[in-house]
mmCIF file with all atom_site columns, C-alpha atoms in Angstrom:
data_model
loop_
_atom_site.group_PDB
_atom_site.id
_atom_site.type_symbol
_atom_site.label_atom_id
_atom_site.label_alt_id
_atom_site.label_comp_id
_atom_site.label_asym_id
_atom_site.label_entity_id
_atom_site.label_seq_id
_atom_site.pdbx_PDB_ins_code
_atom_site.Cartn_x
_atom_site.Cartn_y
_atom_site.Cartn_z
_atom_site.occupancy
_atom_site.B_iso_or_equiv
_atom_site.pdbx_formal_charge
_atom_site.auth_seq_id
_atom_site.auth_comp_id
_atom_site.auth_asym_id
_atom_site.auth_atom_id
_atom_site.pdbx_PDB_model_num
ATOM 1   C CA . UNK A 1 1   ? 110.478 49.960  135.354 1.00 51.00 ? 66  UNK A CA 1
ATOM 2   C CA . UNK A 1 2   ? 108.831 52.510  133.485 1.00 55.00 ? 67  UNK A CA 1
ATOM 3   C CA . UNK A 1 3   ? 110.856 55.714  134.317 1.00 53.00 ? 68  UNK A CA 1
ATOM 4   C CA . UNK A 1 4   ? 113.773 53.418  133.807 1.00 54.00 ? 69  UNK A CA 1
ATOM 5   C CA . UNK A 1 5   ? 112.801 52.643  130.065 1.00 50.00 ? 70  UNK A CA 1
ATOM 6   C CA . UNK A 1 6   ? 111.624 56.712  130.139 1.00 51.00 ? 71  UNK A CA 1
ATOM 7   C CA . UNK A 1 7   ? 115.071 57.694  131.274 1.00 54.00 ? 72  UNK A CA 1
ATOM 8   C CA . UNK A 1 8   ? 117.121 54.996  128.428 1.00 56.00 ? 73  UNK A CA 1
ATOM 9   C CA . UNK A 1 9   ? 115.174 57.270  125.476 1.00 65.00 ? 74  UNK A CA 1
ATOM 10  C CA . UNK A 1 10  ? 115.906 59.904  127.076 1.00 81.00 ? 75  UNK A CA 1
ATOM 11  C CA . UNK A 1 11  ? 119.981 58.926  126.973 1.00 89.00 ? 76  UNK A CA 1
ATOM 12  C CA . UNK A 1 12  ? 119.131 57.729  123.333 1.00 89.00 ? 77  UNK A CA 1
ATOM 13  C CA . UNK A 1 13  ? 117.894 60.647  122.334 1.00 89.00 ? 78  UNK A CA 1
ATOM 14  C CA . UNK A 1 14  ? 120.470 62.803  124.130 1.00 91.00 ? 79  UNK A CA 1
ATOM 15  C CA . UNK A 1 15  ? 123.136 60.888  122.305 1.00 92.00 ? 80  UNK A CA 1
ATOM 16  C CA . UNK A 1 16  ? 121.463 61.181  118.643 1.00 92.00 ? 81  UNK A CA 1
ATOM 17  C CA . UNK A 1 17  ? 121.299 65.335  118.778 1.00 92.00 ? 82  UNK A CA 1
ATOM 18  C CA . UNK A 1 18  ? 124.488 65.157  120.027 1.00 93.00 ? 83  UNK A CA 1
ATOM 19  C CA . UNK A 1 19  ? 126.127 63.200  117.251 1.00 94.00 ? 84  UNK A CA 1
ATOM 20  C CA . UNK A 1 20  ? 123.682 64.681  114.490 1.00 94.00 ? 85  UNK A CA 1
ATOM 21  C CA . UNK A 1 21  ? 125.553 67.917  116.130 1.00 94.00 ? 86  UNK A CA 1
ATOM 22  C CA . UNK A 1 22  ? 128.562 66.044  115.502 1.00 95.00 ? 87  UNK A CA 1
ATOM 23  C CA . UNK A 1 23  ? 127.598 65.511  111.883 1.00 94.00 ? 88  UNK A CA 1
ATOM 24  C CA . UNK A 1 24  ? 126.965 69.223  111.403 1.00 95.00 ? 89  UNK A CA 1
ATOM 25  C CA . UNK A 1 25  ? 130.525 70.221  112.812 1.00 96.00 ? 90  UNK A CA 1
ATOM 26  C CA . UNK A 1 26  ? 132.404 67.998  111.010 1.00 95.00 ? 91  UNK A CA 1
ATOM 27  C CA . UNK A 1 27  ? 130.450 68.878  107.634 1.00 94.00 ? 92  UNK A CA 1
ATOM 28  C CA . UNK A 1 28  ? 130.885 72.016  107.839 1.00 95.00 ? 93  UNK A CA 1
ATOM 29  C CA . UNK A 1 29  ? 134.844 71.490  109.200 1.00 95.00 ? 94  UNK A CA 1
ATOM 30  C CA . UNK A 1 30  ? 135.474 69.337  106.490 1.00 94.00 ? 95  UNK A CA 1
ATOM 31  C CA . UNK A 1 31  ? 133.978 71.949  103.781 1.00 94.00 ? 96  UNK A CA 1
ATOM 32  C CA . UNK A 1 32  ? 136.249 74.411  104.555 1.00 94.00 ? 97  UNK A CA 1
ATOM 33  C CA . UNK A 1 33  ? 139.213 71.999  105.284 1.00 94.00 ? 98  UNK A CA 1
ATOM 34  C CA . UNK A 1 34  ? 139.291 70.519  101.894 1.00 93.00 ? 99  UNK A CA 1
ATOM 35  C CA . UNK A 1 35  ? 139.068 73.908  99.974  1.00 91.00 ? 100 UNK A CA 1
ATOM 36  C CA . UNK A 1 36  ? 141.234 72.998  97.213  1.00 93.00 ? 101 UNK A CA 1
ATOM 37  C CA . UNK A 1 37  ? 138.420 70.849  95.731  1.00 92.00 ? 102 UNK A CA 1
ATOM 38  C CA . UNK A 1 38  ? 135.662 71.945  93.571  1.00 94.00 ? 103 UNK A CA 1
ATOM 39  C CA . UNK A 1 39  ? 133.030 73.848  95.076  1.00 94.00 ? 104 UNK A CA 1
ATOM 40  C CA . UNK A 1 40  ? 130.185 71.913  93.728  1.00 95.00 ? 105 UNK A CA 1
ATOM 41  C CA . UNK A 1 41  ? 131.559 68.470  95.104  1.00 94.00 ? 106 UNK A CA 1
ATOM 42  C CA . UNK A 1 42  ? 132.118 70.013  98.601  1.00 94.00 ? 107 UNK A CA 1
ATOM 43  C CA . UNK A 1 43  ? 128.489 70.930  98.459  1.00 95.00 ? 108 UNK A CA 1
ATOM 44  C CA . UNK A 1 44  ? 127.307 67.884  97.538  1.00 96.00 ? 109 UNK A CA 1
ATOM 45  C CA . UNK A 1 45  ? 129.044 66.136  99.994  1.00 95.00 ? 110 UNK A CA 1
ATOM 46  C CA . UNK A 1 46  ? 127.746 68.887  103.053 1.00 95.00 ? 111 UNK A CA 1
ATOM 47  C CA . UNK A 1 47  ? 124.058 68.840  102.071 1.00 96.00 ? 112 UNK A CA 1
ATOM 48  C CA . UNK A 1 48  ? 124.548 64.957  102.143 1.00 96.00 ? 113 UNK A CA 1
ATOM 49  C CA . UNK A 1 49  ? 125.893 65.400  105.832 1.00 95.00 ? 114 UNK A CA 1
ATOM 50  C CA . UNK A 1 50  ? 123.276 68.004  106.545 1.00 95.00 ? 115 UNK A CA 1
ATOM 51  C CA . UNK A 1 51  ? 120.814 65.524  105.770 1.00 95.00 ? 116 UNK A CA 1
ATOM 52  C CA . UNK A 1 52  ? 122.267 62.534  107.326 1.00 95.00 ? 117 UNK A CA 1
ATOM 53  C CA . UNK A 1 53  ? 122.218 64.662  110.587 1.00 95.00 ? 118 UNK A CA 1
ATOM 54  C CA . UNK A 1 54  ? 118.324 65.723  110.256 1.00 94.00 ? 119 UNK A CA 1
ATOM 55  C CA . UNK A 1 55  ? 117.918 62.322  109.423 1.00 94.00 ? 120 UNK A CA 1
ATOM 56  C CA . UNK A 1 56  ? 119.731 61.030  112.437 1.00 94.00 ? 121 UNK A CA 1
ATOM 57  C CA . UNK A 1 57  ? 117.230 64.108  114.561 1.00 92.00 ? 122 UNK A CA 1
ATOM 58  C CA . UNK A 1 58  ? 114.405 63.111  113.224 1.00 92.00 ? 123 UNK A CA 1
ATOM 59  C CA . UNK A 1 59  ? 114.772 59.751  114.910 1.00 92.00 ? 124 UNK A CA 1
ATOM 60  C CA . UNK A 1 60  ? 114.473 61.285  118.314 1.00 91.00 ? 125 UNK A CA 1
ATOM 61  C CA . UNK A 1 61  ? 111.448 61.896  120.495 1.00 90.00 ? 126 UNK A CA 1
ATOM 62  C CA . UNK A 1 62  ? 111.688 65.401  119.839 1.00 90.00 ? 127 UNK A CA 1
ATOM 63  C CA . UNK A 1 63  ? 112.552 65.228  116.086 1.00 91.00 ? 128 UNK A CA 1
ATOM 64  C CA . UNK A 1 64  ? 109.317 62.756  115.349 1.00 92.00 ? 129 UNK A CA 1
ATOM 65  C CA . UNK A 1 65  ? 107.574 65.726  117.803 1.00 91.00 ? 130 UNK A CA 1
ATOM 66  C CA . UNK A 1 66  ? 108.816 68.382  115.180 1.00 92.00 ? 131 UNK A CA 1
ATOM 67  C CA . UNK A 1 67  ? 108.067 66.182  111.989 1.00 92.00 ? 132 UNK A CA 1
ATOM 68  C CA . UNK A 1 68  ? 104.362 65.802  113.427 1.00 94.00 ? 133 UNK A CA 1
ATOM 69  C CA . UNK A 1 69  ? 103.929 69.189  114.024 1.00 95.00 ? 134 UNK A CA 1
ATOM 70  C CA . UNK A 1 70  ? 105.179 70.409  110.814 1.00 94.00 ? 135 UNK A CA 1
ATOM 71  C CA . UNK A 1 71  ? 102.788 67.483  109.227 1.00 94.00 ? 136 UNK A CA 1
ATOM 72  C CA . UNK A 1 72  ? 99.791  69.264  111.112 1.00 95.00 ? 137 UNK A CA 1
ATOM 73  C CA . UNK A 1 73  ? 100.756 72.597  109.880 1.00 94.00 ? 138 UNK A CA 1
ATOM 74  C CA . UNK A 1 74  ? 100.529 71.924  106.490 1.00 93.00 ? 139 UNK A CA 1
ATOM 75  C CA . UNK A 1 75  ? 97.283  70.713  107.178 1.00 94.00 ? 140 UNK A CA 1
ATOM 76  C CA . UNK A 1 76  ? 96.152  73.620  108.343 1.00 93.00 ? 141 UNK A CA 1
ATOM 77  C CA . UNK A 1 77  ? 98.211  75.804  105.999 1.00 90.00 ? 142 UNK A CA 1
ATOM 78  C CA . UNK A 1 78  ? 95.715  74.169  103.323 1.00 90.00 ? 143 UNK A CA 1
ATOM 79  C CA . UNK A 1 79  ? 92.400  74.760  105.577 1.00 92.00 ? 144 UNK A CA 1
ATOM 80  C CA . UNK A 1 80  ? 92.837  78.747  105.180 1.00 91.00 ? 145 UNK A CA 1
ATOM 81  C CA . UNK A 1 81  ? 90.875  80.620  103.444 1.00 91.00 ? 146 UNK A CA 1
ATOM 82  C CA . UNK A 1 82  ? 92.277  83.229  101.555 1.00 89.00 ? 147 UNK A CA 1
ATOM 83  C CA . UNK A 1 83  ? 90.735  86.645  100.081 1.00 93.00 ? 148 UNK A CA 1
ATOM 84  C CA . UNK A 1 84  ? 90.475  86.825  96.444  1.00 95.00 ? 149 UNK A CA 1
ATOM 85  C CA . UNK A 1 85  ? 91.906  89.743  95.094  1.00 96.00 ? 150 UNK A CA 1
ATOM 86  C CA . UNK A 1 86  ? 89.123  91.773  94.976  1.00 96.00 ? 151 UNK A CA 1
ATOM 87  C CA . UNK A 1 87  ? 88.611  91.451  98.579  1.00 96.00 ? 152 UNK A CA 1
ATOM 88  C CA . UNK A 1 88  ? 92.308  92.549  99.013  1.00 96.00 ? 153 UNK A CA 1
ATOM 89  C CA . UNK A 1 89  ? 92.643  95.733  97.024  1.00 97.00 ? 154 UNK A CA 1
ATOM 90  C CA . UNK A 1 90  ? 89.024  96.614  98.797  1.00 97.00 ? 155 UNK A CA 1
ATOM 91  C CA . UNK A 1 91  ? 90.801  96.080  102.141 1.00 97.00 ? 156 UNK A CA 1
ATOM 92  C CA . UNK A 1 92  ? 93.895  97.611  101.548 1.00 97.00 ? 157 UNK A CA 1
ATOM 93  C CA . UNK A 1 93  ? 92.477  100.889 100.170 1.00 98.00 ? 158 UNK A CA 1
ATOM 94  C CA . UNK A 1 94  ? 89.956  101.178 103.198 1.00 98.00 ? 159 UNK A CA 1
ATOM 95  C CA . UNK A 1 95  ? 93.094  100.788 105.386 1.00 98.00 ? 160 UNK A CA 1
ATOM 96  C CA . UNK A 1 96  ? 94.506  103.427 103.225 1.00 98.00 ? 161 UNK A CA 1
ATOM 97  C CA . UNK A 1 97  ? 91.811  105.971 103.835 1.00 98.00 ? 162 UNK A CA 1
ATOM 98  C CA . UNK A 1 98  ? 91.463  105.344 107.247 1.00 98.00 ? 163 UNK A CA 1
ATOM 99  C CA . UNK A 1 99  ? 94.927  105.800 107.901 1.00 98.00 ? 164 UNK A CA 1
ATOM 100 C CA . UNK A 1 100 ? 94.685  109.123 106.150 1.00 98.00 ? 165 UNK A CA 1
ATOM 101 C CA . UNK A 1 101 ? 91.854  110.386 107.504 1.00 98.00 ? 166 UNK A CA 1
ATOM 102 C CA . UNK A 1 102 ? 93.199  109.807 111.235 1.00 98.00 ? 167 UNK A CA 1
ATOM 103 C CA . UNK A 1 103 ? 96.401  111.679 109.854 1.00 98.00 ? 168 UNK A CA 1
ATOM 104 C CA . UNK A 1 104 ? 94.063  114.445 109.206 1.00 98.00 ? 169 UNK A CA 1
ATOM 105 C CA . UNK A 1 105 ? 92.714  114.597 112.404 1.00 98.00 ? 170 UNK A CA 1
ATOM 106 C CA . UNK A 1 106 ? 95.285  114.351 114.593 1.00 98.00 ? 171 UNK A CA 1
ATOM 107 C CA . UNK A 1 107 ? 97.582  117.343 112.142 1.00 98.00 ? 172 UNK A CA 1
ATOM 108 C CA . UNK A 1 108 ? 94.012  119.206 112.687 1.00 97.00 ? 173 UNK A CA 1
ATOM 109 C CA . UNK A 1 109 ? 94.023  118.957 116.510 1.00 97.00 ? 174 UNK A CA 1
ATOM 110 C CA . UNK A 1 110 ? 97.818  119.031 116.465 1.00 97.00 ? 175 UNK A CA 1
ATOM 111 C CA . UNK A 1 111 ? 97.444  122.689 114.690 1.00 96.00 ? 176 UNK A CA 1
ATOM 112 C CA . UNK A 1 112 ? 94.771  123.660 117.069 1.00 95.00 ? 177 UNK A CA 1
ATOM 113 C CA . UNK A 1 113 ? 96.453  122.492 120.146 1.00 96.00 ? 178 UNK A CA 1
ATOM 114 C CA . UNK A 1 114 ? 99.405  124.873 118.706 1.00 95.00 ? 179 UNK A CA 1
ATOM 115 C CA . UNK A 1 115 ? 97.447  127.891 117.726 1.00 94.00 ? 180 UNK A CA 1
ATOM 116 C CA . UNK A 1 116 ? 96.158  127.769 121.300 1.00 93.00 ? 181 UNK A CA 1
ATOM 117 C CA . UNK A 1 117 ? 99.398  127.804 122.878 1.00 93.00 ? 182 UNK A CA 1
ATOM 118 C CA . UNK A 1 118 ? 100.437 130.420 120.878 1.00 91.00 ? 183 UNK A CA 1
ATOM 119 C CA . UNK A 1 119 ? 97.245  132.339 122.117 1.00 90.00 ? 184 UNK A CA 1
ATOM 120 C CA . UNK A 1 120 ? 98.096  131.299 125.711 1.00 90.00 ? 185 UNK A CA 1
ATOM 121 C CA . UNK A 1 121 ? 101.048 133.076 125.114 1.00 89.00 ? 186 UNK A CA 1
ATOM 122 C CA . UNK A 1 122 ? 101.215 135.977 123.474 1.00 87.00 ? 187 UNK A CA 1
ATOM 123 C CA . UNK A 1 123 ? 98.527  137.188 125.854 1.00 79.00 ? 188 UNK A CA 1
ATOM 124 C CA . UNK A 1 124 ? 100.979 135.762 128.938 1.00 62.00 ? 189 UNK A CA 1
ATOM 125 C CA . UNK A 1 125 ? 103.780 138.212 127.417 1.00 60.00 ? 190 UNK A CA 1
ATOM 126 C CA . UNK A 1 126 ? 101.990 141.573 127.144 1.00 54.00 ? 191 UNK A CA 1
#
């Protein structure tokens, strides 16, 4: 009985994403159909369509999923700490210097590596 009443939301659900798809088509169908009316009505009516067919997602097993989840990431959105902006410029001008001081070194062994070729040879050559 169980994977019977499993399988009926599952149907449900199926159904609902496919007519919120529906919904989306036919909004955005219908904006471009009737072009000879004002922009801002046409608009109006696709966000309300747009919304009627989240709405009509949202009632699904995998739409209350997704509303959950974005629920529990705003809660941990507000948990994070941030740096203040001293701890930022600090940060960013360490990465600064490090990243120009490895720059350094590896044009330094670069110039090296070539000087020593170039050694190599002229002394191959004569």
């Amino acid at each position: 009985m169980n994977a019977h009443a499993e399988e009926v939301t599952s149907v449900v659900d199926i159904v609902k994403l496919a007519l919120s798809l529906v919904f989306v088509v036919a909004g955005i169908s219908a904006f471009y159909y009737f072009s000879d009316f004002q922009l801002l009505y046409r608009v109006l009516v696709l966000v309300a369509v747009l919304g009627a067919a989240v709405a009509v997602a949202f009632t699904t097993a995998k739409g209350r999923g997704l509303w959950g989840f974005m629920l529990e990431s705003k809660q941990e959105f507000k948990r994070i700490v941030w740096p203040t902006k001293d701890e930022a410029v600090r940060t960013t001008l360490m990465v600064f210097l490090m990243v120009f001081i490895v720059g350094l070194i590896l044009w330094l062994l670069d110039m090296f590596l070539f000087w020593g070729v170039q050694l190599l040879m002229s002394q191959g050559i004569k």
